[in-house]
Coordinates of C-alpha atoms in Angstrom, one line a residue:
X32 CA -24.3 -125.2 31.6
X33 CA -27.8 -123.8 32.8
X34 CA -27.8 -121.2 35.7
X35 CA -30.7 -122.2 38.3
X36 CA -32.8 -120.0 40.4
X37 CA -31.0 -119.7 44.1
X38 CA -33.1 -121.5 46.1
X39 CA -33.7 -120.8 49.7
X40 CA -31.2 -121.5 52.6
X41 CA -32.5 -124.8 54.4
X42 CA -34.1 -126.2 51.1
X43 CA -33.7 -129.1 49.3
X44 CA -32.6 -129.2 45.8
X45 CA -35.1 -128.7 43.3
X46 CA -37.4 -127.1 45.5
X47 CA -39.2 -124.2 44.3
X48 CA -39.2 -120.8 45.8
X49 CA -41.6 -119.3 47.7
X50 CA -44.4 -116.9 46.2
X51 CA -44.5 -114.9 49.4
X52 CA -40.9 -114.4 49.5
X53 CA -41.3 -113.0 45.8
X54 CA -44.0 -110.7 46.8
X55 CA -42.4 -109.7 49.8
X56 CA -38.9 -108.7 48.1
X57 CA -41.4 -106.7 45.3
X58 CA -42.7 -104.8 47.6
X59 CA -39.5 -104.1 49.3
X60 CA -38.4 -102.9 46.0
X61 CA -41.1 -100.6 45.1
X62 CA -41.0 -99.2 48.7
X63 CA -37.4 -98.4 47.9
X64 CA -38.1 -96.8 44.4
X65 CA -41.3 -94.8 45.9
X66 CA -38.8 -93.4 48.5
X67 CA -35.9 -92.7 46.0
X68 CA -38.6 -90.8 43.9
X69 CA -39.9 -89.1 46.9
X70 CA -36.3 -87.9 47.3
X71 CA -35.6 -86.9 43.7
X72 CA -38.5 -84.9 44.0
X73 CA -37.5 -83.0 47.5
X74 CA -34.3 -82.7 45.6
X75 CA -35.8 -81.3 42.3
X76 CA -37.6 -78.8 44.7
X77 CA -34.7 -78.0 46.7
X78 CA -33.2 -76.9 42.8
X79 CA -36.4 -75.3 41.5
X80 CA -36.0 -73.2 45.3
X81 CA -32.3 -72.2 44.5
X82 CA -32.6 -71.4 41.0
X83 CA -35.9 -69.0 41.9
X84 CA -33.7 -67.3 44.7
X85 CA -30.9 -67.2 42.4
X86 CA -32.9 -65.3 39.8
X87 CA -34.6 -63.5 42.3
X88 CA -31.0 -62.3 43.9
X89 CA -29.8 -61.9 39.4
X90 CA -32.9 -59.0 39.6
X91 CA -32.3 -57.5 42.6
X92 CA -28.8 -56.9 41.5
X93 CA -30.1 -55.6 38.4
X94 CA -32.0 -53.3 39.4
X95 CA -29.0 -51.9 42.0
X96 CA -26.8 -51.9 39.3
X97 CA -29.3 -49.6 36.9
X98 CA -30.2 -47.5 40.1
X99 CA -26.7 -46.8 40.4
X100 CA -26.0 -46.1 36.8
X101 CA -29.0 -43.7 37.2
X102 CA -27.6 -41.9 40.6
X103 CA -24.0 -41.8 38.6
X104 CA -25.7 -40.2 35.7
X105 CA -27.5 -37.3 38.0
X106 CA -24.3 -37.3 39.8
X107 CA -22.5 -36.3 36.5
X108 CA -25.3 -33.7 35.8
X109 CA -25.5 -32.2 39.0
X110 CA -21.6 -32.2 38.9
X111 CA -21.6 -30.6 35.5
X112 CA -23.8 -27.9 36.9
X113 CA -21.7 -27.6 39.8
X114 CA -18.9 -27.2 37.5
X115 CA -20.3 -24.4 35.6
X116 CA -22.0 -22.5 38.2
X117 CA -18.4 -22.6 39.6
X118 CA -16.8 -21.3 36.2
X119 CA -19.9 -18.6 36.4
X120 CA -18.9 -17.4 40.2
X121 CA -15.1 -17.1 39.2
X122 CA -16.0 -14.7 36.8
X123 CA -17.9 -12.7 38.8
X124 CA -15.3 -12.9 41.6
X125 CA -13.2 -11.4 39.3
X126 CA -15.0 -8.7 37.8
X127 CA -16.2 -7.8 41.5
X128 CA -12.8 -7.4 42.2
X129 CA -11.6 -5.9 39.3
X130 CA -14.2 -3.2 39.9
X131 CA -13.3 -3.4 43.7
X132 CA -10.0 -2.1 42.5
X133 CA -10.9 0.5 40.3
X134 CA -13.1 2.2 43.1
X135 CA -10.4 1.6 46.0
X136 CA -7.7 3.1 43.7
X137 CA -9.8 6.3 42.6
X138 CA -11.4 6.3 46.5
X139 CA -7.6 6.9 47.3
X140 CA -6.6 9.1 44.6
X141 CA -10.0 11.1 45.8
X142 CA -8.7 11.1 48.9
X143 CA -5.3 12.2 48.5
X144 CA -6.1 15.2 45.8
X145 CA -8.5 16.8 48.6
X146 CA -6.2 16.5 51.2
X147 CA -3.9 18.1 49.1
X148 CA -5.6 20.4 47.8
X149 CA -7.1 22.1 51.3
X150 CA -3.7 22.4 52.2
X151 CA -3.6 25.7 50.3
X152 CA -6.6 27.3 51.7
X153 CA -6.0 26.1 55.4
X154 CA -2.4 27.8 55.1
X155 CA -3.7 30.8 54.3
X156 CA -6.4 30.5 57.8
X157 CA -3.6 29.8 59.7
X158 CA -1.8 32.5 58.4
X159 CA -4.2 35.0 58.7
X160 CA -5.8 33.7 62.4
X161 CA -2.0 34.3 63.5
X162 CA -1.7 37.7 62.0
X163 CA -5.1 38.8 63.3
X164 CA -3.7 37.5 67.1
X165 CA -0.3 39.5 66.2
X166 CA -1.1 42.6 64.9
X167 CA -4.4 43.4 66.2
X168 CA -4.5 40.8 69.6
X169 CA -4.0 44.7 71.4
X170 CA -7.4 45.6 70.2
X171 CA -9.2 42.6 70.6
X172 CA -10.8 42.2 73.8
X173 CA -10.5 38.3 76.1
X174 CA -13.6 36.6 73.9
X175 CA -11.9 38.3 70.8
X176 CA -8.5 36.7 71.6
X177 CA -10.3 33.0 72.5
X178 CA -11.9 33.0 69.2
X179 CA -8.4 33.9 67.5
X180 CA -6.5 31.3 69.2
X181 CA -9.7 28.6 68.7
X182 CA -9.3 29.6 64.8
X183 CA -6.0 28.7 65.3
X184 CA -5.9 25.8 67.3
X185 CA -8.5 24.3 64.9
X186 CA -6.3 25.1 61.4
X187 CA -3.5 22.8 63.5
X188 CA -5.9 20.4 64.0
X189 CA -7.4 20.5 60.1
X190 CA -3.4 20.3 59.4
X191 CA -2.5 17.4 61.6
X192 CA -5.4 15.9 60.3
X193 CA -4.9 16.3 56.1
X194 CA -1.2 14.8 57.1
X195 CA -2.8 11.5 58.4
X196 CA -5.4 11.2 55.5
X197 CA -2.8 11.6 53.3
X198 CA -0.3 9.1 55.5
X199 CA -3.5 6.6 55.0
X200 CA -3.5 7.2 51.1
X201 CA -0.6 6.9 51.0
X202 CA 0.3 3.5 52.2
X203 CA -2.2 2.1 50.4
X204 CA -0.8 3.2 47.2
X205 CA 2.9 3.1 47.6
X206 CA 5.1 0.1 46.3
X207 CA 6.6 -2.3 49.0
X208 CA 10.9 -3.2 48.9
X209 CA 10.9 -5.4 51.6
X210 CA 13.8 -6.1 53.4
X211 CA 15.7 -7.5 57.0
X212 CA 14.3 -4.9 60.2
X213 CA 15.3 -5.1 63.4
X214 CA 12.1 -4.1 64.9
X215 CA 14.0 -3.9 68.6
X216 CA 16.1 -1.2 66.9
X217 CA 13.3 1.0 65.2
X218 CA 11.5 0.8 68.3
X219 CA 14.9 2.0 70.6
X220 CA 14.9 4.7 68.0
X221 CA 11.0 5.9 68.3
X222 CA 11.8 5.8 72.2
X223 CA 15.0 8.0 72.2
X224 CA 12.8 10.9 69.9
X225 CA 10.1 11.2 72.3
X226 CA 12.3 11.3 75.0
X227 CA 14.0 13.9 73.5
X228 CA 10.3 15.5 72.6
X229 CA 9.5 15.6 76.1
X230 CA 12.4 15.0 78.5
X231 CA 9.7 15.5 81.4
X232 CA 8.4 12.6 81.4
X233 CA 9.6 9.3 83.1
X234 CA 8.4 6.4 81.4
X235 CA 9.8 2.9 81.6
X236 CA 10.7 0.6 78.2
X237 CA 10.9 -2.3 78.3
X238 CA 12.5 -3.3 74.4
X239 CA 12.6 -7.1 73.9
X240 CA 15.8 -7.6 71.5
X241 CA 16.6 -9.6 68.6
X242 CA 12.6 -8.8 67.1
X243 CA 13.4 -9.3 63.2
X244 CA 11.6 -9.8 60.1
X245 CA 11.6 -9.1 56.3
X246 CA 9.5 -5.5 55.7
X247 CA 9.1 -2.5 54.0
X248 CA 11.4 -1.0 56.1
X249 CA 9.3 2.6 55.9
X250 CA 5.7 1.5 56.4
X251 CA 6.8 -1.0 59.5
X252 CA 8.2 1.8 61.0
X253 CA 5.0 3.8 60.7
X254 CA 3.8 0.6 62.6
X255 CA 5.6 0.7 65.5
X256 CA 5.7 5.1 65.6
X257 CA 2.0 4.5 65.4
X258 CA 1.8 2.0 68.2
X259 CA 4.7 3.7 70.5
X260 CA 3.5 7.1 70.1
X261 CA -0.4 5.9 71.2
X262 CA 1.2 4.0 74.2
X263 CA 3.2 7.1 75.1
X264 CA 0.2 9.3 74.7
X265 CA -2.7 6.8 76.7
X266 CA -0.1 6.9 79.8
X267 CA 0.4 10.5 80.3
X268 CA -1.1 10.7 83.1
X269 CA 0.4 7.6 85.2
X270 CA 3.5 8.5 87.5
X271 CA 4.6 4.7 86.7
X272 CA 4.1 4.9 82.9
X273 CA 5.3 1.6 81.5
X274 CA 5.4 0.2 77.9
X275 CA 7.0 -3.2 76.6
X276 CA 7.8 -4.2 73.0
X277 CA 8.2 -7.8 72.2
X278 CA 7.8 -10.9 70.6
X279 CA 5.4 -13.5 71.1
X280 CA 3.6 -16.7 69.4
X281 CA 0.3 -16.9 67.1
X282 CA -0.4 -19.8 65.4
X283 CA -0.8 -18.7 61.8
X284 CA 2.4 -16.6 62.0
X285 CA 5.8 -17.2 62.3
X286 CA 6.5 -13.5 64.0
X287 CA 4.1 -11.9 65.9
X288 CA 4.7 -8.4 67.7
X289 CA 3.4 -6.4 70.7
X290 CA 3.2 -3.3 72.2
X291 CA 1.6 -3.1 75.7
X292 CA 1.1 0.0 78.1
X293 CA -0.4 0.4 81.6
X294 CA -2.3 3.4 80.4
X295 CA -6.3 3.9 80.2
X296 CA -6.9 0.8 78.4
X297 CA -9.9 1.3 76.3
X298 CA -13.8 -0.6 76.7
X299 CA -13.0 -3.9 74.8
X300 CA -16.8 -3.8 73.8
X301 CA -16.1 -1.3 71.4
X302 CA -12.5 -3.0 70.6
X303 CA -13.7 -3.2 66.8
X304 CA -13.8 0.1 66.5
X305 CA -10.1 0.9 67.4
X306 CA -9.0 0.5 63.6
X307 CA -12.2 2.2 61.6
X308 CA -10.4 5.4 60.5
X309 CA -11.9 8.6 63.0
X310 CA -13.1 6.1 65.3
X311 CA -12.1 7.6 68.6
X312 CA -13.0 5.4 72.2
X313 CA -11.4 8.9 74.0
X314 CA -12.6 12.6 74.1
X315 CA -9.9 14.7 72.4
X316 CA -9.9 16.9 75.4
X317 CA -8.5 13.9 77.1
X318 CA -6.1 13.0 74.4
X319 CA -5.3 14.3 71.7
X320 CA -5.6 12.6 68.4
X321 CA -7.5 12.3 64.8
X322 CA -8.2 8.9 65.0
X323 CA -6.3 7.6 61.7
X324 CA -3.3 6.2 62.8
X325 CA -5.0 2.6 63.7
X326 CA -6.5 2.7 60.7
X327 CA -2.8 3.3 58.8
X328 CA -1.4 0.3 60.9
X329 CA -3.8 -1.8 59.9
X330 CA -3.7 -0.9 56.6
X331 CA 0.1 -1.7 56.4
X332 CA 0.0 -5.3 58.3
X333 CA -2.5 -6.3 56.2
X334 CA -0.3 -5.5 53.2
X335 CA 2.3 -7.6 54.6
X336 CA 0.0 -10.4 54.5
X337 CA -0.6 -9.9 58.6
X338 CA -3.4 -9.2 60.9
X339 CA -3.5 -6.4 63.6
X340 CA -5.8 -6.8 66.7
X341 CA -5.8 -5.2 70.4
X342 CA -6.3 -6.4 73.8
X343 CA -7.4 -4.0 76.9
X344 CA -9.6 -3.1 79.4
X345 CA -10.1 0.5 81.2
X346 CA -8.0 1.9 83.3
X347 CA -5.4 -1.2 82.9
X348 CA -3.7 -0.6 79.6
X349 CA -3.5 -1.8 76.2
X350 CA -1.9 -4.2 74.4
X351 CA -1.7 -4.3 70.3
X352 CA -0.6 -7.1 68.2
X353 CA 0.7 -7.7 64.8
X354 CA 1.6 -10.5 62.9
X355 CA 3.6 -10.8 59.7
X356 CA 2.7 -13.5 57.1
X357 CA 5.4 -16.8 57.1
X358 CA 6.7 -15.8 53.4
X359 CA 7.9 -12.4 55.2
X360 CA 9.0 -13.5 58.5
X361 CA 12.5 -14.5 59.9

């Protein structure tokens, strides 16, 4: 059986096709194929555009990846250094300190063989000042006498004044047992002696109670003597003499301590110098003292891992704190 060409709707049998119509379809054809190529190539380009920003993003990320090998490496260099020159400063710490040590240890030894050693000598002023006011004060005339009791009043002083140096040296190089105080009590205790030292005067305590921690039981108490006895002294000369011991809060200690007076206060400009050992904000004629007992009490606290400061202005009292570190406070 023969297959025919399909001839055209509306035409006889037989009849041929038309040329035109061929043409025309031909032309539809390569119009069709000329726009499919057209396509292919937008499409090719479209490709060509992706790949060359693909390898453009595959070099980019290259070169952030070797730039930040590069930073890791000088990180781990500089890091290395750091490292060392770390190793290098903890030696050096060390042998500061070490060597800190050494001089702090024969500083106090220094200290405490002088002191000890003038006793000797300043005995024997004293003793002689007071025989010369004894068995020749008939003889001497008024300036005679005033320089005999100035020898003598100054030899007390000297002697007062060897005690604290050694009471300085010594707290430094004594060995802490620390243990339960009852600060409240200690301080009821101070109170009652210099009451009974001078039963004259008429000042007021007010002794918070329950104030305990864990101390060496024989320095802290050179704390509070210290503190007491300077608030006793500083409000001498106030009819209403008042002085409170407590407890109150600071934020890096669990126990923190007071004693406040309504005595002469001190300049709080010069408040940093209240602890510097013969540092003296008062005239001695005013009050007596050698400036050294601060200087103890801040010694001791900061052995108890603690931090001593004071509040105050003239002429309206004082107020000194203490703290004890959290390992040795109840």
């Amino acid at each position: 059986m023969r297959m025919g060409v399909a001839r055209p709707a509306g035409t006889a049998p037989g009849y041929p096709p038309d040329r035109a119509d061929h043409a025309r379809a031909t032309l539809s054809l390569l119009e069709d194929f000329v726009e499919e190529k057209q396509q292919l190539k937008d499409t090719q380009l479209a490709v060509l555009n992706i790949l060359e920003d693909a390898t453009a993003d595959r070099l980019r990320a290259e070169a952030a990846v070797k730039a930040t090998l590069s930073i890791l490496e000088e990180l781990g260099a500089a890091q290395a250094e750091i490292g060392a020159l770390n190793a290098e400063l903890e030696v050096r710490v060390d042998q500061r300190t070490a060597e800190l040590m050494v001089a702090n240890k024969n500083l106090e030894a220094f200290t405490y063989s002088v002191a000890h050693d003038l006793r000797s000598p300043l005995r024997a002023l004293s003793g002689y000042s007071e025989a010369l006011a004894e068995d020749y004060g008939d003889r001497l005339d008024d300036t005679g006498r005033w320089y005999a009791d100035r020898i003598q009043a100054a030899t007390e002083r000297m002697g007062k004044l060897i005690d604290d140096l050694l009471l300085l040296a010594q707290v430094s190089r004594t060995d802490m047992n620390t243990e339960p105080v009852d600060l409240s009590a200690e301080v009821t205790a101070i109170t009652a002696e210099l009451h009974a030292r001078e039963p004259g005067r008429a000042v007021r305590f007010a002794i918070h109670d329950g104030v305990r921690v864990i101390a060496d039981r024989s320095l802290i108490r050179t704390v509070l003597q210290n503190l007491v006895e300077n608030a006793w002294k500083f409000t001498a000369k106030r009819q209403d003499a008042t002085i409170e011991f407590g407890g109150t809060v600071a934020e890096d200690a669990r126990v923190c301590c007071y004693v406040r007076d309504n005595g002469a206060g001190f300049d709080p400009e010069f408040s940093s110098k209240l602890f510097q050992p013969f540092q003296r904000l008062h005239a001695v004629t005013d009050f007596p003292g050698t400036g050294i007992g601060l200087a103890s009490v801040q010694r001791i606290v900061e052995r108890h891992g603690g931090r001593v400061w004071a509040e105050g202005a003239v002429g309206q009292g004082a107020t000194f704190y203490f703290t004890l570190s959290p390992a040795q406070a109840r």
